[in-house]
XYZ file of C-alpha atoms in Angstrom:
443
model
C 41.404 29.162 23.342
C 43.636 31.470 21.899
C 43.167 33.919 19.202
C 45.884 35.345 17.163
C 45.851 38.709 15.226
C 45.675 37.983 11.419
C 48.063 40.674 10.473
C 47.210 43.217 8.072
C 48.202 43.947 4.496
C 49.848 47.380 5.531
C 51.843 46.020 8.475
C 54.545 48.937 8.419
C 57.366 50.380 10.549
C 55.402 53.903 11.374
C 57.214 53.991 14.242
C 53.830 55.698 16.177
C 53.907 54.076 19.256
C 55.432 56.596 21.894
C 56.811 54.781 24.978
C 57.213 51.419 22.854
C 61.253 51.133 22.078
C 61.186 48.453 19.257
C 58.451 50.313 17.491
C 60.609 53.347 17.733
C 64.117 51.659 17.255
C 62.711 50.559 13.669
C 60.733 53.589 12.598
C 60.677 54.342 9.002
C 62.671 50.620 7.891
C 61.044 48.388 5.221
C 58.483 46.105 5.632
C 57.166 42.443 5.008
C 53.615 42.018 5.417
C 53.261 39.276 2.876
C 56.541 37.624 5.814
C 54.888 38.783 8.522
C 51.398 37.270 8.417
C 52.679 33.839 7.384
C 55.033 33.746 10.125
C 51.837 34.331 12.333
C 50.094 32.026 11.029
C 52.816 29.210 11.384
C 52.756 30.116 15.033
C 49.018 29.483 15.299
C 48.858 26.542 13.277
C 52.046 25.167 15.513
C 49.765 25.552 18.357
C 47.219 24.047 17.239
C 49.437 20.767 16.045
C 50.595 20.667 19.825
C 46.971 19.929 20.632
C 45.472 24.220 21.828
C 42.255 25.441 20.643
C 43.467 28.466 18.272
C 41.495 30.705 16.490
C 42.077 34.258 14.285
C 40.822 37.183 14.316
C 40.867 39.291 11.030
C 42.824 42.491 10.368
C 41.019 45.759 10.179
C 40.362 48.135 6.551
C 43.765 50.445 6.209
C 44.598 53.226 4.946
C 41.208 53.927 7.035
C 40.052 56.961 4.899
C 36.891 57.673 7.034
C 39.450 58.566 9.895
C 41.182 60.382 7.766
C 37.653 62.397 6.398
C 37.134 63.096 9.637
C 40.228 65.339 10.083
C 39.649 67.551 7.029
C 40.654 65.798 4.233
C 37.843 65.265 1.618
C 37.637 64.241 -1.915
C 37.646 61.088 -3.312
C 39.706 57.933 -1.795
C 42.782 58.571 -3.618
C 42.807 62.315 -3.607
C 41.898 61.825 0.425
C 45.118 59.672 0.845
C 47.455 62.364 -1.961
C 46.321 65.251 0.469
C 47.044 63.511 3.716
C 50.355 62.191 2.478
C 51.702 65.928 0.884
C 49.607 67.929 4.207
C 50.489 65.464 7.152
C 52.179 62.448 6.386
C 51.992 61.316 9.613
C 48.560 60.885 9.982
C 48.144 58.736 6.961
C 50.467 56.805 8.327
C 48.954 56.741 11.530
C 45.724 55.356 9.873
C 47.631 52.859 7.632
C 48.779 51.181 10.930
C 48.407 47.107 10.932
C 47.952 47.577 14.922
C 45.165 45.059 15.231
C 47.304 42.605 14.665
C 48.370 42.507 18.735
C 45.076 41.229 19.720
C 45.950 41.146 23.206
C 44.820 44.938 23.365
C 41.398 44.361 21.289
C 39.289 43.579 24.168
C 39.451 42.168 28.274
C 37.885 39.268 28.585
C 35.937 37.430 31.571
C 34.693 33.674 31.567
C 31.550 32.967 32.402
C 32.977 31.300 35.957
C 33.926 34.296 36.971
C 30.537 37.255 35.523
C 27.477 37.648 37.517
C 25.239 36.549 35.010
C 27.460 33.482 33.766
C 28.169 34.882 30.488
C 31.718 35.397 28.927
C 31.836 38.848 28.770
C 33.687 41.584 26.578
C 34.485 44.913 26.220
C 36.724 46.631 23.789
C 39.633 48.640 24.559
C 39.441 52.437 23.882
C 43.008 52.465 23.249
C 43.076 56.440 23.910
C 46.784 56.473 24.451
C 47.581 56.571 21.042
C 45.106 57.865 17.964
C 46.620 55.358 15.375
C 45.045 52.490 17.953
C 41.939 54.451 19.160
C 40.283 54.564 15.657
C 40.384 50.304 16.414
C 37.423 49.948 18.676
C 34.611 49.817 16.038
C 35.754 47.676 13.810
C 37.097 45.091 16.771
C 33.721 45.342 18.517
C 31.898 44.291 14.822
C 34.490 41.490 14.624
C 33.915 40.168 18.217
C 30.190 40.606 17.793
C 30.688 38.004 14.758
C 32.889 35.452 16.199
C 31.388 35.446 19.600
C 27.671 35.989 18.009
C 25.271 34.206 20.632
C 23.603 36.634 22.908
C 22.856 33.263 25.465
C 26.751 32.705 26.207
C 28.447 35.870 25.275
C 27.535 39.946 26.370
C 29.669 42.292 24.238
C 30.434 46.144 25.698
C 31.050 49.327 23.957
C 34.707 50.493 24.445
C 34.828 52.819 27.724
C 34.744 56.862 27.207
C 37.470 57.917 24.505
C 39.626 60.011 27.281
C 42.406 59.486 29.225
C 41.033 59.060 32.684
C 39.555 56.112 31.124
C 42.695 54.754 29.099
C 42.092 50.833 28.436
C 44.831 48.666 26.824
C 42.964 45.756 26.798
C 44.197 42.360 27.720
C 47.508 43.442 27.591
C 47.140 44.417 31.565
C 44.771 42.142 32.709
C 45.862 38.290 33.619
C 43.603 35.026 35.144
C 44.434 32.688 37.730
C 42.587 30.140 38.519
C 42.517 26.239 39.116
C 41.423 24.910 36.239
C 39.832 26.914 33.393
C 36.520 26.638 34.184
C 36.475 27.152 37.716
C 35.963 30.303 39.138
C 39.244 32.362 39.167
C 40.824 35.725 40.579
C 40.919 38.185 37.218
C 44.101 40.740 37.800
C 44.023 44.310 36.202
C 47.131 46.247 36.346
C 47.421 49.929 35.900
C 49.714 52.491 35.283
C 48.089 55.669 36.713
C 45.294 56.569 38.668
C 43.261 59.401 36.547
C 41.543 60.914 40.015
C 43.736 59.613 42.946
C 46.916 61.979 42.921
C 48.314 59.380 46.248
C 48.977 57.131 43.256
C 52.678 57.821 41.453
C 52.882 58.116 37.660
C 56.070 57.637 35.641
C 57.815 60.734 34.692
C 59.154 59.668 30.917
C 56.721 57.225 28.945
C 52.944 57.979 29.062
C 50.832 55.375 31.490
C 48.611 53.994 29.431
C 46.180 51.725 31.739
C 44.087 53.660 34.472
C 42.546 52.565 37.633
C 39.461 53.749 36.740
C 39.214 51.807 33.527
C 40.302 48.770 34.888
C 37.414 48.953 37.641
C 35.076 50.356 34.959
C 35.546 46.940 33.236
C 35.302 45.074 36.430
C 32.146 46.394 37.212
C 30.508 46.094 33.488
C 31.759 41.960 33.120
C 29.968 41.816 36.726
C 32.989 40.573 38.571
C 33.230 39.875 42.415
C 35.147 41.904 44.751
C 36.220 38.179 45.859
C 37.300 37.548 42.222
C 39.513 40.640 41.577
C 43.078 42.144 42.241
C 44.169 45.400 41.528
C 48.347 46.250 41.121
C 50.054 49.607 39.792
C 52.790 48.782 37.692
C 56.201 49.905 38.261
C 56.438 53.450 36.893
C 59.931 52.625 36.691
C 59.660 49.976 34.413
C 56.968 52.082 32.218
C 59.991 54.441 32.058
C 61.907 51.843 30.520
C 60.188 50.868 27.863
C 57.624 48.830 29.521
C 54.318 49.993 28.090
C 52.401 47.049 29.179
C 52.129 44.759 31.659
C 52.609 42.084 29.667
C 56.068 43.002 28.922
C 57.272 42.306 32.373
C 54.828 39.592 33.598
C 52.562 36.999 32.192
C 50.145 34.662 33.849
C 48.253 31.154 33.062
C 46.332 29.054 35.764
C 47.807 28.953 39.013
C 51.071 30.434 38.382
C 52.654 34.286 37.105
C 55.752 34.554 35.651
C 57.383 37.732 35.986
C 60.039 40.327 36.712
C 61.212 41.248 40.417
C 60.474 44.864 39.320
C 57.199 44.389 37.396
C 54.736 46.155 40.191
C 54.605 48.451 43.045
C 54.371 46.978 46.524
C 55.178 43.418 45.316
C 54.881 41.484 48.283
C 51.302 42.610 48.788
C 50.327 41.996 45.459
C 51.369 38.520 45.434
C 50.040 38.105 48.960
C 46.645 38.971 47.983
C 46.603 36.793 44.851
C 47.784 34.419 47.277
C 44.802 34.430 49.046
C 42.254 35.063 46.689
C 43.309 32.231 44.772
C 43.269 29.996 48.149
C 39.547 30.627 48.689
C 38.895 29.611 45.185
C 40.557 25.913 45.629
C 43.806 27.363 43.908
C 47.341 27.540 45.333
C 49.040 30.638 43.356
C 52.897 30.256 42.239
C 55.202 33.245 41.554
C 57.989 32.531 39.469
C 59.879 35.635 40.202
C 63.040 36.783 37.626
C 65.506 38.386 39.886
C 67.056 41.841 38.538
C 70.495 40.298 39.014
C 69.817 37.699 36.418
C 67.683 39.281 33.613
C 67.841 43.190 34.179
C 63.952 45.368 33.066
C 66.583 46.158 29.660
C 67.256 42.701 28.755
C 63.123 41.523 29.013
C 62.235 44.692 26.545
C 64.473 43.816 24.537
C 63.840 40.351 24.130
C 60.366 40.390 24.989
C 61.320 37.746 27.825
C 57.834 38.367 29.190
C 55.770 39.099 26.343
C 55.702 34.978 25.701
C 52.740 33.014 25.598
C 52.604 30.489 29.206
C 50.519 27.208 27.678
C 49.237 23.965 29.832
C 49.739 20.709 28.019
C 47.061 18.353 28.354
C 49.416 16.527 30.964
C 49.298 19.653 33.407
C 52.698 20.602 32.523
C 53.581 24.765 31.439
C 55.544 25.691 28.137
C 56.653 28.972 27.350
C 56.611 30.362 23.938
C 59.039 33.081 23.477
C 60.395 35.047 20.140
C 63.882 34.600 18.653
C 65.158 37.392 20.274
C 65.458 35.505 23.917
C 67.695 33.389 22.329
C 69.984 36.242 20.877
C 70.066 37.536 24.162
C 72.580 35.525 26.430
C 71.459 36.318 29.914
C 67.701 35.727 28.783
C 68.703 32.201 27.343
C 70.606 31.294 30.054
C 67.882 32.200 32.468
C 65.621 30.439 30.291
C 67.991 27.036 30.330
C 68.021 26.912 34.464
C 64.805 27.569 34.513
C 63.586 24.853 32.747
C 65.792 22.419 34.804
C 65.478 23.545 38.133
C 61.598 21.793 38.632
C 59.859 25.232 38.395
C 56.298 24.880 36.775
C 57.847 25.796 33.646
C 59.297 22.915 32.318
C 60.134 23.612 28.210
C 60.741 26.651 26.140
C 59.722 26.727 22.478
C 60.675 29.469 19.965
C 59.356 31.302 17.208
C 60.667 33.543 14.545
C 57.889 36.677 14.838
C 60.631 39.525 13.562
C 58.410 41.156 11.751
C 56.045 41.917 14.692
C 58.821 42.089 17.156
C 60.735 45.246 15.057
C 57.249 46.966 15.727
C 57.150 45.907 19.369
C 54.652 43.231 19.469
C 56.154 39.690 20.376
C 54.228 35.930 21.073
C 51.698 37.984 23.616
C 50.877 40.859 21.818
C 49.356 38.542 19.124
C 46.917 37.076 20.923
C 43.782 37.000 22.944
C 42.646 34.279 25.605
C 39.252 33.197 25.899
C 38.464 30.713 28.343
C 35.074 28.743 26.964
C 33.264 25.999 28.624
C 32.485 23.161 26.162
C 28.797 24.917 25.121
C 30.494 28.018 24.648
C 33.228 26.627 22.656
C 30.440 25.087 20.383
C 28.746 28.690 19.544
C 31.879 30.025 18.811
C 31.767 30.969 14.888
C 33.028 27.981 13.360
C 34.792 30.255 10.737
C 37.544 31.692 12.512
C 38.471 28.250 14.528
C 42.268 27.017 13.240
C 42.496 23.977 11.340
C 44.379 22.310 8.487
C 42.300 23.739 5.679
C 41.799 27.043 6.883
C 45.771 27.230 7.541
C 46.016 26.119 3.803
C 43.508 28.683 2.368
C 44.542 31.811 4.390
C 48.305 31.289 3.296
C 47.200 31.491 0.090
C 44.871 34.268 0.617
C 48.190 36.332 1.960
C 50.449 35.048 -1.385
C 47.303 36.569 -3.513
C 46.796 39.953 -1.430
C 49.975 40.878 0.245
C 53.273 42.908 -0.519
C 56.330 41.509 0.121
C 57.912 44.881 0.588
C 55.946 48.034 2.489
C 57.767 52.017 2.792
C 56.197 54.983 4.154
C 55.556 56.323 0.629
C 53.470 52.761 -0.547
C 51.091 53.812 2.101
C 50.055 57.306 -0.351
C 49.439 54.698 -3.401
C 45.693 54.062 -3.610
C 45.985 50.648 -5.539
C 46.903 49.426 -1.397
C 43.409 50.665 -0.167
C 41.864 49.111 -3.207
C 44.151 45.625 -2.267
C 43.030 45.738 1.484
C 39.692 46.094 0.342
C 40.037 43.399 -1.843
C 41.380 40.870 0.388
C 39.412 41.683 3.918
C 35.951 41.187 1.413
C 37.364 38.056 0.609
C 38.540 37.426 4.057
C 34.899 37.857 5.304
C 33.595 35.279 3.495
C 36.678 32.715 4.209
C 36.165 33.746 8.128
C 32.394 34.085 7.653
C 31.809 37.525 9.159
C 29.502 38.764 7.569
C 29.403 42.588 7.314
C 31.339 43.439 9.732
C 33.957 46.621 7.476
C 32.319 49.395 6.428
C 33.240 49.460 2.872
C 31.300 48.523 -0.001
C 33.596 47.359 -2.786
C 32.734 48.915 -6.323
């Protein structure tokens, strides 16, 4: 099942992600929100129409004021957003962020095939790399608690320590193989750095974001086997470029990974271990390996080549859905057209307009989270935030009664915003029925 990030009412071009080259590229332009949840919500109900399991899961509160108390500034709301914007605009911008809509960095997740205790297990990401994404782990944590909210199938985990030894992106570096869904699979956790192990290289430009340590951290808490699990640095080349996650330059979905030739150190072990990991699970791994000569580490950040979303049909076939951008680029799309004719387990490409999440770095991948959920678990799911017809109907109306159409850095200083977010996520609650999961009380 997939679920996509709702995104929020002060999506904005803050330009705060270091290392990220679209969110920098388009710091400080104008904004849609109002544009930019709708068009990610006509990829999710698409989805769903083509016969997936999708679900959402809601924005967080922004301007988040409490973050914002907790640097100095005091006062009432409003005079607590006036002082922050005259005294250090960029932190109020940093805690107006709409970052929660790339839900692939709200939590890792591990099916129940795969956990010692045969529970689907969860643990937020810390996000420490950047602070405008580390104040996220609270609120995501409530919101899991409330979708996934039976203590017999799921086991929900506090985010790891807030420091950079223990830097965890999330989902965004961590990919499943496996035979079918609910069979037991090989989980694979790329990292950047290694926070104690100096043998381990670190790029020199762009800041690593995923450790080691966290990723083994996580292994450990979801219970996983050392059968069931494959470690691989990322390329601190590629980091270097722009490539702040693995799931810019690689993405994976049952048996097979599709990714760049440059995507990880020591490739050929990597793959060889999958390889055989997958093997002694019933599965027979595929690589479908981009050569640099074809589609250089420039051309998939700035199309988001990778960043797509790798789906199997009912009829065992793949489709890849990428953003608009792969079809501006010409080598991309002409990859992209041999690709699907030359019998590789790709077989169709769909696209989707997502520009307003793509100018802030976040394409098809970054918007959602996988949860793999055997029928039983699928049932205690919170009916609330499963896609359907009705609930595509009502939340696109919900985002023509609460959203802007138009966002600047200067909005973000008006308190009428933090009194519309407010607004609309209390609303949202009851439309998603979540219960109490923000910690505002509306007056």
């Amino acid at each position: 099942m997939n679920f996509d990030g709702l995104v929020g009412p002060t999506h904005n071009y803050g330009g705060l992600s270091y290392g990220n080259v679209a969110s920098q590229s388009n710091s400080q332009q104008g904004s849609n929100p109002k544009e930019a949840a709708k068009q990610g919500l006509a990829k999710m109900k698409a989805l769903m129409d083509m016969g997936f399991q999708q679900g959402v899961l809601a924005p967080q509160e922004r301007p988040d004021v409490a973050a914002l108390r907790s640097l100095g500034f005091a006062g009432t709301d409003a005079q607590v957003m006036a002082k922050a914007a005259k005294e250090a605009m960029p932190l109020l911008a940093a805690c107006s962020s709409a970052s929660s809509m790339w839900t692939a960095n709200s939590c890792t997740v591990s099916p129940s095939a795969d956990t010692a205790d045969g529970r689907v297990h969860f643990t937020a990401a810390n996000l420490n790399c950047k602070f405008h994404r580390s104040i996220e782990h609270p609120t995501t944590s409530r919101v899991l608690a409330a979708m996934f909210n039976n203590a017999e199938h799921f086991a929900h985990h506090a985010a790891l320590p807030a420091v950079g030894q223990f830097g965890d992106e999330g989902a965004a570096n961590h990919t499943r193989f496996c035979k079918g869904y609910g069979d037991a699979g090989v989980e694979f956790f790329v990292f950047g750095r290694s926070a104690f192990d100096s043998r381990y290289p670190a790029p020199q430009r762009y800041p690593a974001r995923q450790t080691l340590e966290a990723s083994q951290a996580v292994a450990r808490l979801h219970g996983l086997s050392e059968a069931g699990v494959v470690y691989a640095q990322q390329n601190p080349a590629v980091i270097d470029q722009g490539v702040f996650h693995n799931d810019v330059i690689a993405v994976g979905n049952g048996e097979v990974m599709f990714h760049h030739q440059d995507a990880f150190l020591h490739t050929e072990q990597v793959l060889a271990e999958l390889q055989e990991k997958l093997a002694a699970r019933g599965g027979q791994f595929q690589s479908v390996c981009v050569p640099r000569e074809q589609v250089t580490v420039e051309d998939a950040v700035k199309s988001y080549l990778f960043n797509s979303q790798l789906l199997t049909r009912a009829d065992g076939s793949m489709l890849l859905i990428v953003p608009e951008e792969c079809r501006n680029n010409g080598r991309v799309w002409s990859y992209l057209q041999q690709l699907t004719t030359s019998g590789s387990a790709i077989g169709e490409v769909q696209v989707f307009d997502l520009k307003q999440s793509m100018q802030n770095g976040g394409g098809p991948a970054c918007l959602r989270l996988r949860v793999a959920l055997k029928q039983a678990e699928l049932a205690a799911v919170n009916p609330g935030v499963v896609m359907s017809n009705a609930l595509y109907a009502t939340l696109n109306t919900w985002v023509d009664k609460h959203y802007r159409d138009r966002l600047v850095e200067t909005d973000l200083a008006d308190p009428q915003l933090l009194i519309e977010c407010r607004t609309a996520l209390d609303e949202l609650t009851q439309i998603l029925k979540l219960g109490a999961v923000y910690p505002f009380q509306l007056n």
